[in-house]
Amino acid sequence: MAHRPSKRMKKNLFGGGAVVLLAGLNAPAALSFATEQYHAYEIAQPEYMAKYGSWNDVDIPKEYRTNAIHAALLHTGKVLIIAGSGNKQDHFDAGTFDTVLWNPKDNSFKKVPTPEDFFCGGHAQLPSGNLLVAGGTARYEVLGDAVKRAGGGMRVKNENPVKAVTIKKGTKFRSPSGAEYVSKFDVTVPRAERDFQVSYYATGQMRPGKAKVTAGEARVFVEAVAEGPRSVATGPAQYEIEGLKGDDADNVYGLAEKLTLDKQDFQGVRAAYEFDPKAEKYVPVAPMKEARWYPTLTTLQDGRVLAVSGLDDVGAILAGDNEIYDPKTKQWSKGPFRYFPTYPSLFLTKSGKLFYSGANAGYGPADKGREPGLWDVEKNTFAKIGGLNATDQLETASSLLLPPAQDQRFMLLGGGGVGESDKSTPRTAVVDLKKDSPAFKSGPELPQGTRYLNSVIMPDDSVFTSGGSEDYRGRGASNILKAQFYDPKANAFREAADPTIGRNYHSEALLLPDGRVATFGSDSLFGDKDNTKLGKFEQRMEVYTPPYLYRDKNLRPALRDGPQAAAGDGRATFKSDHPERIVKARLMRPSAVTHTTDVEQRSIELGLTKDRNSVTVTVPKDRALVPPGWYMLFVTDPEGTPSEAKWLRID
């Protein structure tokens, strides 16, 4: 929004002491100063805040400032901010991995020991209230001339059916020509599988069979000992592994298709942990079968979690190897095989199928896995959904399940071209999955082409969107200092107060239990319009207070004593001093967001009955609509003013 001072205000600003200021400034500088002063005055007025809301910086002590790559709201009301190495190679090399807990109630902070580099991993809310965190960084990318040593993926084979073999980090692999390569990680190669082939003589007597042996296999990234092109291997070869003895020397060997000086991408880890909000610590669980960097973790209706996509342990995008985490056993099992680009936006629908909005972030070819559709995980079938425009600009788009979740309407907002493209689109579109033949329909456009838009579902059934940039990672000083509300019923945007901090790549936003919105992070590639100075990670946090919190505080709905869990029939009763003011109830799943991807948040309409002293809400029994876990319960008055949330567990 543009704000210009009135002629009368300009006269007042330029009068008196302002003459002294003008003596030292040229006219445009003076006008700019006056405009800024008036804007600061205007946005602090009660009338302005009641219409547009307001923004405030969070006071963060220096020792707790971090590069917020991931943010998740916990059922304790605290926000888990995960940096890992924070997109800092020096932090990765030093093993300096960061997690900070922020309590919005008293603005207190706490550092949490971080056992792995969770930078660019995935996360999902579990039925217990723990947060599953899986994947992250095993190795930073090496680009262009910085690649000094040939490297690539080595398949390690083990033909011994008796035992697995562990190859330690630093082990040398020797090619037939004598070139040597070093493994960059520990790798355990499973034992071979022996299958006895049974046949019979004509008399029916069993014939002595032969055993078919299928070698065990694991991958590891290797790098040449010597610099330069002499170690480049352009064709497939078998490699001897140094240091093996006896049967291991005979049975274990390496195979590589090629080892080159090409770009070496980020590599993922298999590590998985649950973060316990009560103990405030990471608890290790079984690692994933596949290493993943940039994965999406999506909760299924039974509380299990599907891990999809990511870059593997040699930096290649996974071909479609997905897997499922069971929070009861703490183990992973094989999931349906299907390819998606990294960080695909996959949402649980009322049918139990997963809706893929087409939004994604990061890696994958432009012509594969980009079309939106409905994925039946049980049958592993995928039904494409059409009607969308600007289909070449789905990367770094925002998407969400519009409130209330019962309507099964999904929205896509903005986005850009694949990779470092300078394309961006103001397009929004909505699809109604309740229709027999669902298709996207165009919605109102954003003020300009927008990548990395943060979108947050609000307790009054609106959607708050803010930030983003017009170009890749804010290139060309293209951060967008705008915010707006989307009204699903009116299918229209309305203005909100402008944020003061730009947010693009590696930024997040989420709803707090008090009804405000917190924003974190941003990782601009450059720090100036001409793209000559490197950007700095934005460590400031800003909180938005919506207009509904500037209404009469004495009339704000409130819930008092009540249960922590809904009963078997889905009912929960809470005391209230003024139940007559309450007209709606919403159950809102807490966010877990990174890279413009938040597949957790959803708002469910609840049944509502009242008496003189209390309100009773009824939660739908459909777990595809309401996956098990902890939720925020908000009630609102006729104007949409929400209460502070009560936490309610759904089993």
XYZ file of C-alpha atoms in Angstrom:
651
model
C 0.000 0.000 0.000
C 1.251 3.501 -0.775
C 0.830 6.124 1.959
C 1.268 9.814 1.121
C 1.082 12.626 3.667
C -1.649 15.213 3.211
C -0.747 18.812 2.292
C -1.621 19.885 5.828
C 0.589 17.222 7.370
C 3.469 18.119 5.028
C 3.146 21.742 6.106
C 3.321 20.771 9.780
C 6.299 18.504 9.205
C 8.205 21.134 7.275
C 7.376 23.912 9.718
C 9.411 25.094 12.729
C 12.396 22.895 13.519
C 12.107 21.105 10.203
C 13.613 24.201 8.516
C 16.951 23.388 10.200
C 16.756 19.854 8.808
C 15.991 21.098 5.297
C 19.107 23.243 5.334
C 21.173 20.074 5.346
C 19.033 17.993 2.979
C 17.990 18.306 -0.608
C 14.266 18.494 -1.285
C 13.720 14.843 -2.332
C 15.526 13.581 0.777
C 13.457 15.883 2.969
C 10.224 14.738 1.349
C 11.228 11.098 1.788
C 11.999 11.713 5.452
C 8.685 13.453 5.947
C 6.801 10.651 4.207
C 8.466 8.033 6.397
C 7.689 10.029 9.536
C 4.060 10.362 8.535
C 3.813 6.663 7.683
C 5.200 5.751 11.108
C 2.659 8.084 12.684
C -0.241 6.759 10.609
C 0.326 3.037 11.207
C 0.496 3.629 14.966
C -3.021 5.080 15.059
C -5.785 2.906 16.607
C -8.010 3.375 13.572
C -5.300 2.112 11.230
C -4.480 -0.954 13.362
C -8.166 -1.793 13.754
C -8.440 -1.928 9.952
C -5.067 -3.329 8.866
C -3.394 -4.790 11.966
C 0.230 -4.117 12.973
C 3.734 -5.595 12.945
C 6.244 -5.731 15.783
C 9.839 -6.946 15.959
C 10.660 -9.672 18.470
C 13.465 -8.856 20.892
C 15.910 -11.755 20.481
C 19.009 -11.877 22.697
C 22.140 -12.172 20.552
C 23.000 -15.709 21.670
C 19.627 -17.006 20.418
C 19.636 -15.437 16.965
C 19.777 -18.164 14.364
C 19.075 -18.955 10.731
C 15.486 -20.173 10.889
C 15.227 -22.827 8.176
C 12.332 -24.739 9.787
C 9.644 -23.698 12.279
C 7.045 -25.833 14.063
C 4.467 -24.989 16.720
C 4.469 -27.500 19.596
C 1.505 -28.368 21.828
C 3.288 -26.652 24.724
C 2.705 -23.379 22.858
C 6.423 -23.008 22.142
C 7.914 -22.724 18.660
C 10.746 -25.023 17.596
C 13.124 -23.167 15.279
C 15.566 -25.460 13.496
C 18.625 -24.149 11.679
C 20.910 -27.163 11.612
C 23.991 -25.755 9.885
C 21.756 -22.947 8.604
C 22.995 -22.920 4.991
C 26.469 -22.096 6.303
C 29.277 -24.330 5.034
C 31.553 -23.280 7.913
C 28.899 -24.306 10.466
C 28.577 -27.668 8.721
C 32.336 -28.229 8.674
C 32.541 -27.366 12.379
C 29.563 -29.581 13.269
C 27.729 -26.554 14.662
C 24.044 -27.443 14.418
C 21.444 -25.142 15.940
C 17.920 -25.485 17.370
C 16.175 -22.777 19.401
C 12.922 -22.984 21.397
C 10.934 -19.752 21.569
C 8.095 -19.198 24.027
C 5.858 -16.426 22.615
C 4.048 -15.999 25.952
C 7.041 -14.551 27.787
C 9.422 -14.127 24.839
C 11.951 -16.498 26.395
C 14.431 -18.609 24.440
C 16.312 -21.838 24.986
C 19.004 -23.616 22.971
C 18.480 -27.322 22.315
C 21.369 -29.731 21.604
C 21.049 -30.771 17.951
C 22.453 -34.232 17.148
C 22.348 -34.053 13.313
C 22.398 -31.456 10.592
C 18.634 -31.185 10.091
C 19.190 -28.372 7.569
C 16.671 -29.002 4.748
C 15.110 -32.092 6.330
C 11.400 -32.731 6.763
C 8.975 -32.765 9.700
C 5.466 -33.797 10.698
C 3.266 -33.674 13.805
C 2.753 -37.094 15.449
C -0.309 -38.350 17.402
C 1.669 -38.167 20.653
C 2.423 -34.487 20.186
C 6.045 -35.215 19.330
C 7.451 -33.763 16.124
C 9.035 -36.201 13.688
C 12.192 -34.728 12.116
C 13.847 -36.782 9.370
C 16.549 -36.170 6.783
C 18.965 -33.302 6.451
C 22.449 -32.609 5.140
C 25.317 -35.073 4.776
C 27.408 -32.915 2.472
C 27.207 -29.420 0.999
C 27.173 -28.912 -2.753
C 30.373 -28.201 -4.715
C 29.956 -26.189 -7.917
C 31.906 -25.341 -11.057
C 35.599 -24.664 -10.649
C 35.382 -25.559 -6.962
C 35.139 -29.243 -7.970
C 38.817 -30.233 -7.831
C 38.491 -33.994 -7.428
C 36.465 -36.445 -9.490
C 33.628 -37.977 -7.531
C 30.282 -39.691 -7.612
C 28.225 -42.596 -6.368
C 29.878 -45.963 -5.698
C 27.683 -49.064 -5.412
C 29.267 -51.393 -2.884
C 28.427 -55.086 -3.418
C 28.629 -57.884 -0.847
C 28.322 -61.480 -2.129
C 28.750 -63.035 1.313
C 25.409 -64.537 2.441
C 26.630 -64.934 6.014
C 27.314 -61.402 7.242
C 27.001 -57.692 6.516
C 30.160 -55.633 6.067
C 30.801 -52.067 7.237
C 33.058 -49.855 5.120
C 34.384 -46.955 7.173
C 34.654 -43.350 6.065
C 38.070 -42.808 4.472
C 38.326 -46.285 2.939
C 40.071 -46.297 -0.446
C 38.570 -47.757 -3.617
C 41.087 -48.591 -6.380
C 40.173 -48.656 -10.089
C 41.665 -51.116 -12.645
C 43.939 -48.261 -13.823
C 45.210 -47.633 -10.291
C 43.301 -44.396 -9.568
C 42.203 -44.155 -5.918
C 38.996 -42.772 -4.447
C 38.045 -42.250 -0.800
C 34.631 -42.938 0.756
C 33.178 -39.852 2.458
C 30.854 -41.680 4.883
C 30.510 -44.935 6.772
C 28.373 -47.445 4.903
C 27.060 -50.870 5.924
C 26.516 -53.330 3.084
C 23.871 -55.988 3.884
C 24.674 -59.666 3.420
C 23.769 -61.410 0.187
C 20.457 -63.208 -0.190
C 20.670 -66.928 -1.038
C 17.778 -68.515 -2.944
C 17.860 -72.296 -3.445
C 16.524 -73.432 -6.808
C 14.566 -76.709 -6.378
C 13.959 -79.196 -9.248
C 12.892 -82.863 -9.503
C 13.792 -85.999 -11.471
C 11.084 -87.674 -13.576
C 10.633 -90.190 -10.770
C 9.552 -87.349 -8.469
C 12.726 -87.489 -6.419
C 14.255 -84.077 -5.530
C 17.247 -83.155 -7.691
C 20.248 -81.526 -5.883
C 19.685 -77.776 -6.302
C 21.936 -74.832 -6.923
C 21.885 -71.721 -4.778
C 21.283 -68.396 -6.478
C 23.071 -65.591 -4.629
C 21.900 -61.950 -4.936
C 24.570 -59.615 -3.651
C 23.752 -57.130 -0.918
C 24.211 -53.530 -2.012
C 24.696 -50.073 -0.533
C 25.738 -46.690 -1.950
C 28.444 -44.309 -0.833
C 29.844 -41.094 -2.260
C 33.541 -41.317 -3.145
C 36.050 -38.650 -4.126
C 39.419 -38.994 -5.903
C 42.594 -38.818 -3.822
C 44.334 -36.838 -6.567
C 43.083 -33.545 -7.966
C 42.491 -32.971 -11.648
C 41.134 -34.798 -14.689
C 43.392 -37.855 -14.485
C 41.039 -39.441 -11.952
C 37.941 -38.951 -14.103
C 36.346 -42.310 -14.955
C 33.949 -42.057 -17.891
C 32.708 -45.656 -18.026
C 31.559 -48.456 -15.729
C 34.249 -50.325 -13.791
C 34.775 -52.584 -10.784
C 36.800 -51.217 -7.872
C 38.943 -53.049 -5.342
C 38.394 -52.012 -1.709
C 41.574 -51.449 0.261
C 41.986 -53.038 3.703
C 39.590 -55.975 3.306
C 40.904 -59.406 4.242
C 39.924 -63.049 3.846
C 36.374 -63.700 2.640
C 35.576 -59.975 2.688
C 38.323 -59.288 0.149
C 36.822 -61.944 -2.148
C 33.173 -60.993 -1.708
C 33.050 -57.204 -1.350
C 33.823 -54.756 -4.173
C 32.721 -51.456 -5.685
C 30.964 -50.634 -8.947
C 30.696 -47.139 -10.443
C 29.182 -46.026 -13.734
C 31.313 -42.883 -13.877
C 33.252 -40.548 -11.597
C 33.459 -36.979 -12.908
C 34.331 -33.365 -12.190
C 30.686 -32.344 -12.682
C 28.704 -30.313 -10.142
C 28.269 -32.268 -6.891
C 24.873 -31.643 -5.289
C 23.843 -31.591 -1.638
C 23.550 -35.057 -0.121
C 20.966 -36.293 2.363
C 21.049 -38.293 5.594
C 18.911 -41.201 6.807
C 18.705 -39.935 10.385
C 15.291 -39.615 12.045
C 14.348 -38.256 15.476
C 11.261 -37.356 17.434
C 11.393 -34.025 19.231
C 9.713 -34.391 22.632
C 8.072 -31.027 23.557
C 7.843 -31.919 27.264
C 11.416 -33.128 27.700
C 12.500 -30.515 25.119
C 15.002 -32.816 23.448
C 15.530 -34.910 20.327
C 14.981 -38.649 20.752
C 16.526 -40.961 18.095
C 14.311 -43.447 16.247
C 15.097 -45.909 13.459
C 16.752 -44.211 10.477
C 15.039 -44.067 7.107
C 15.856 -46.641 4.447
C 16.830 -43.819 2.072
C 18.854 -40.704 2.714
C 16.770 -37.579 2.088
C 17.534 -33.876 1.618
C 14.500 -31.669 0.792
C 11.858 -34.321 1.589
C 8.198 -33.772 2.418
C 6.725 -35.617 5.414
C 2.933 -35.956 5.222
C 0.711 -37.338 7.992
C -1.685 -40.128 6.986
C -5.122 -40.699 8.525
C -3.891 -43.411 10.923
C -1.109 -41.183 12.294
C 1.674 -42.780 10.277
C 3.891 -40.458 8.228
C 4.831 -40.785 4.567
C 8.295 -39.493 3.563
C 8.446 -38.469 -0.098
C 11.246 -37.381 -2.458
C 14.569 -35.727 -1.601
C 18.179 -35.917 -2.723
C 19.845 -39.174 -1.678
C 23.255 -40.012 -0.226
C 25.064 -39.351 -3.503
C 23.140 -36.161 -4.366
C 20.703 -37.654 -6.876
C 16.965 -37.005 -6.657
C 15.194 -40.158 -5.527
C 13.487 -41.934 -8.395
C 10.321 -42.586 -6.377
C 11.477 -44.547 -3.331
C 9.072 -43.399 -0.614
C 8.660 -44.829 2.879
C 6.304 -44.779 5.861
C 7.079 -44.151 9.543
C 5.008 -45.913 12.211
C 5.088 -43.900 15.467
C 4.007 -47.003 17.421
C 6.985 -49.138 16.393
C 9.387 -46.252 15.628
C 10.267 -48.079 12.406
C 10.129 -47.305 8.683
C 8.634 -49.515 5.971
C 8.524 -49.336 2.190
C 5.950 -46.920 0.771
C 4.371 -46.700 -2.695
C 6.863 -45.962 -5.466
C 6.128 -42.635 -7.170
C 8.307 -39.765 -8.328
C 7.898 -36.162 -7.146
C 10.218 -33.137 -7.264
C 11.729 -32.192 -3.910
C 9.523 -30.698 -1.165
C 6.259 -31.569 -2.957
C 3.138 -30.129 -1.324
C 1.084 -33.244 -0.475
C -2.090 -32.887 1.611
C -4.268 -35.537 3.237
C -7.823 -35.315 1.867
C -11.144 -36.495 3.270
C -11.003 -39.524 0.971
C -7.697 -40.636 2.512
C -5.950 -39.868 -0.774
C -3.181 -37.267 -1.007
C -3.710 -34.096 -3.021
C -0.587 -32.828 -4.811
C -1.028 -29.138 -5.562
C 1.918 -29.053 -7.976
C 3.794 -26.711 -5.620
C 7.314 -27.831 -4.802
C 10.723 -26.415 -3.990
C 14.198 -26.997 -5.205
C 15.139 -29.936 -7.383
C 13.756 -31.953 -10.273
C 13.411 -31.588 -14.056
C 10.838 -29.166 -15.431
C 8.985 -31.874 -17.366
C 8.545 -34.529 -14.691
C 6.287 -34.726 -11.634
C 4.951 -31.196 -11.915
C 1.268 -31.829 -12.685
C -1.262 -31.528 -9.806
C -3.467 -34.483 -8.972
C -4.903 -36.959 -6.478
C -2.634 -39.786 -5.336
C -4.263 -42.942 -4.009
C -1.471 -44.189 -1.754
C -3.071 -47.602 -1.189
C -3.525 -48.400 -4.903
C -0.611 -46.177 -5.987
C -2.642 -44.538 -8.730
C -2.506 -40.862 -9.669
C -5.382 -38.893 -11.237
C -4.240 -35.610 -12.790
C -6.188 -32.403 -12.168
C -6.261 -29.760 -14.894
C -7.489 -26.211 -15.329
C -4.352 -24.515 -13.989
C -2.565 -21.723 -15.829
C 1.124 -20.769 -15.573
C 1.958 -24.455 -15.103
C 5.631 -23.692 -15.765
C 5.665 -21.617 -12.553
C 4.784 -24.017 -9.755
C 8.143 -24.069 -8.012
C 8.208 -22.058 -4.751
C 4.425 -21.628 -4.935
C 2.329 -21.628 -1.780
C -0.633 -23.972 -1.299
C -3.057 -24.911 1.461
C -6.369 -26.554 2.354
C -8.836 -23.683 2.586
C -10.904 -23.377 5.775
C -12.997 -25.119 6.811
C -11.401 -28.441 5.870
C -14.827 -30.039 5.306
C -15.160 -28.007 2.097
C -12.166 -29.841 0.561
C -11.102 -26.800 -1.436
C -7.389 -26.284 -2.046
C -5.694 -23.058 -3.074
C -2.454 -22.442 -4.964
C -0.798 -19.010 -4.768
C 2.034 -17.543 -6.814
C 5.159 -19.472 -7.731
C 8.040 -19.224 -10.157
C 10.024 -20.983 -12.829
C 12.172 -24.032 -12.201
C 15.546 -23.501 -10.526
C 17.056 -20.014 -10.710
C 14.471 -18.765 -13.203
C 13.484 -15.089 -12.957
C 9.864 -15.966 -13.760
C 7.137 -15.410 -11.174
C 3.364 -15.322 -11.362
C 0.598 -13.485 -9.455
C -1.731 -16.405 -10.261
C -3.972 -17.943 -7.641
C -6.292 -20.872 -8.278
C -8.760 -22.974 -6.290
C -9.888 -26.572 -6.830
C -12.948 -28.181 -5.207
C -12.309 -31.889 -4.667
C -15.964 -32.563 -3.849
C -16.884 -32.112 -7.500
C -17.188 -35.172 -9.728
C -14.523 -33.854 -12.108
C -12.429 -31.418 -10.068
C -10.468 -28.748 -11.941
C -8.674 -25.575 -10.916
C -10.456 -22.264 -11.355
C -8.559 -18.988 -11.413
C -8.785 -16.834 -8.301
C -7.946 -13.182 -7.652
C -4.388 -12.257 -8.564
C -1.726 -11.275 -6.066
C -0.470 -7.670 -6.367
C 2.517 -8.943 -8.410
C 4.373 -12.089 -9.394
C 5.357 -13.752 -6.109
C 7.634 -16.620 -5.116
C 8.063 -17.894 -1.511
C 4.741 -16.457 -0.314
C 3.917 -17.422 3.284
C 0.248 -18.383 3.751
C -1.377 -18.957 7.149
C -4.911 -20.160 7.931
C -6.550 -17.913 10.533
C -9.188 -18.723 13.204
C -11.773 -16.504 11.468
C -11.570 -18.650 8.276
C -9.467 -16.128 6.373
C -5.990 -16.807 4.972
C -3.181 -14.382 5.803
C -0.415 -14.118 3.209
C 2.773 -12.086 3.467
C 6.237 -11.544 2.043
C 7.831 -13.380 -0.821
C 9.912 -11.962 -3.640
C 9.359 -11.393 -7.340
C 12.662 -12.959 -8.420
C 14.666 -15.991 -7.344
C 15.822 -15.601 -3.710
C 15.022 -11.893 -3.660
C 17.419 -11.207 -6.525
C 17.465 -7.580 -7.684
C 16.123 -6.360 -4.323
C 12.765 -7.878 -5.261
C 11.454 -8.651 -1.764
C 7.757 -7.801 -1.506
C 6.841 -5.819 1.610
C 3.135 -6.580 1.304
C 0.549 -8.595 3.207
C -3.095 -9.360 2.556
C -6.019 -11.492 3.684
C -7.844 -13.873 1.378
C -11.540 -14.374 2.075
C -12.586 -17.830 0.771
C -16.291 -16.939 0.729
C -15.835 -13.699 -1.204
C -12.938 -15.129 -3.255
C -11.150 -11.815 -2.812
C -8.129 -10.229 -1.141
C -8.157 -7.329 1.277
C -5.162 -5.314 2.406
C -3.219 -5.794 5.621
C -0.470 -3.731 7.201
C 2.867 -3.957 5.395
C 5.640 -5.976 7.042
C 8.949 -4.172 7.520
C 11.205 -7.208 6.979
C 11.528 -8.942 3.609
C 10.957 -12.709 3.478
C 11.946 -14.978 0.597
C 13.833 -18.307 0.412
C 14.204 -20.098 3.784
C 11.427 -18.093 5.432
C 8.436 -19.295 7.448
C 5.202 -18.062 9.012
C 2.817 -19.748 11.431
C -0.228 -19.096 13.594
C 0.368 -18.692 17.334
C -2.131 -19.852 19.993
C -2.962 -16.234 20.869
C -4.175 -15.544 17.304
C -1.109 -13.660 16.068
C 1.200 -14.707 13.214
C 4.976 -15.092 13.630
C 7.369 -14.769 10.678
C 10.961 -15.998 10.555
C 13.993 -16.251 8.296
C 14.876 -15.222 4.739
C 17.968 -15.975 2.723
C 18.483 -13.392 -0.011
C 21.082 -14.352 -2.605
C 22.257 -10.752 -2.931
C 22.123 -7.725 -0.666
C 21.652 -4.985 -3.247
C 19.618 -4.177 -6.340
C 22.588 -4.574 -8.682
C 23.365 -8.063 -7.317
C 26.970 -7.143 -6.511
C 26.962 -7.848 -2.760
C 26.225 -11.200 -1.158
C 23.068 -11.312 0.926
C 22.900 -12.032 4.657
C 20.495 -14.399 6.359
C 17.649 -12.509 8.047
C 17.702 -13.438 11.748
C 15.041 -10.969 12.893
C 11.559 -12.208 13.757
C 8.420 -10.163 13.226
C 4.952 -10.814 14.638
C 1.732 -9.646 13.017
C -1.255 -8.707 15.180
C -4.459 -8.997 13.100
C -7.246 -6.399 13.220
C -9.490 -8.762 15.201
C -7.190 -8.324 18.229
C -7.778 -4.552 18.220
C -11.474 -4.935 19.000
C -12.803 -4.517 22.527
C -10.703 -6.873 24.677
C -13.482 -7.151 27.230
C -15.745 -8.680 24.600
C -13.217 -11.180 23.274
C -14.517 -14.771 23.541
C -12.777 -16.927 26.124
C -12.706 -20.577 27.112
C -11.855 -21.578 30.654
C -11.533 -25.025 32.248
C -12.001 -28.079 30.060
C -10.483 -31.440 29.102
C -7.133 -31.976 27.377
C -8.574 -34.670 25.114
C -11.841 -35.125 23.291
C -14.051 -37.942 24.573
C -14.785 -41.098 22.582
C -17.843 -39.460 21.048
C -15.734 -36.481 19.963
C -17.239 -34.098 22.519
C -15.394 -31.693 24.810
C -17.011 -29.168 27.163
C -15.353 -25.944 28.332
C -16.503 -23.380 30.869
C -17.194 -19.916 29.489
C -18.349 -16.709 31.149
C -20.186 -15.524 28.037
C -21.149 -18.470 25.834
C -23.791 -16.307 24.160
C -20.986 -14.429 22.355
C -19.601 -17.604 20.759
C -20.936 -18.600 17.324
C -18.225 -20.802 15.770
C -15.561 -23.289 16.819
C -12.494 -24.336 14.846
C -9.925 -27.071 15.496
C -6.591 -25.990 13.996
C -3.624 -28.290 13.480
C -0.294 -26.624 14.369
C 2.120 -25.795 11.590
C 5.412 -27.431 10.676
C 6.770 -25.309 7.832
C 9.852 -24.944 5.645
C 10.590 -23.801 2.089
C 7.030 -22.452 1.611
C 5.798 -25.977 2.378
C 3.343 -26.500 5.248
C 1.207 -29.583 4.704
C 0.234 -29.809 8.385
C -1.988 -26.775 8.916
C -5.736 -27.274 8.545
C -8.863 -25.814 10.153
C -11.820 -28.092 10.938
C -15.343 -26.849 11.625
C -16.742 -28.262 14.878
C -20.245 -28.854 16.085
C -21.166 -26.316 18.775
C -23.783 -26.316 21.551
C -24.085 -23.936 24.507
C -25.713 -23.567 27.860
C -25.580 -20.745 30.419
C -22.048 -21.523 31.667
C -20.286 -23.595 29.025
C -19.822 -24.540 25.396
C -19.526 -28.062 24.022
C -17.709 -28.780 20.780
C -18.012 -31.987 18.750
C -15.071 -33.188 16.659
C -15.781 -35.139 13.431
C -14.846 -38.823 13.736
C -13.318 -39.030 10.252
C -9.554 -39.335 10.805
C -8.819 -38.510 7.178
C -10.369 -35.126 7.990
C -8.957 -34.899 11.532
C -5.696 -36.903 11.766
C -4.790 -37.902 15.349
C -2.693 -35.454 17.336
C -2.823 -32.179 19.250
C -4.863 -29.238 17.959
C -5.608 -25.644 18.870
C -9.274 -25.060 19.678
C -10.490 -21.536 18.860
C -13.999 -20.147 19.296
C -15.100 -16.930 17.613
C -17.780 -14.289 18.015
C -20.072 -12.988 15.219
C -17.365 -10.542 14.060
C -14.729 -13.295 13.801
C -12.817 -12.314 16.930
C -11.148 -15.496 18.210
C -10.463 -16.651 21.726
C -6.997 -17.680 22.781
C -6.572 -21.324 21.858
C -7.044 -24.296 24.160
C -4.985 -27.367 23.297
C -7.049 -30.483 22.623
C -5.768 -33.978 21.839
C -7.560 -36.097 19.247
C -6.888 -39.834 19.532
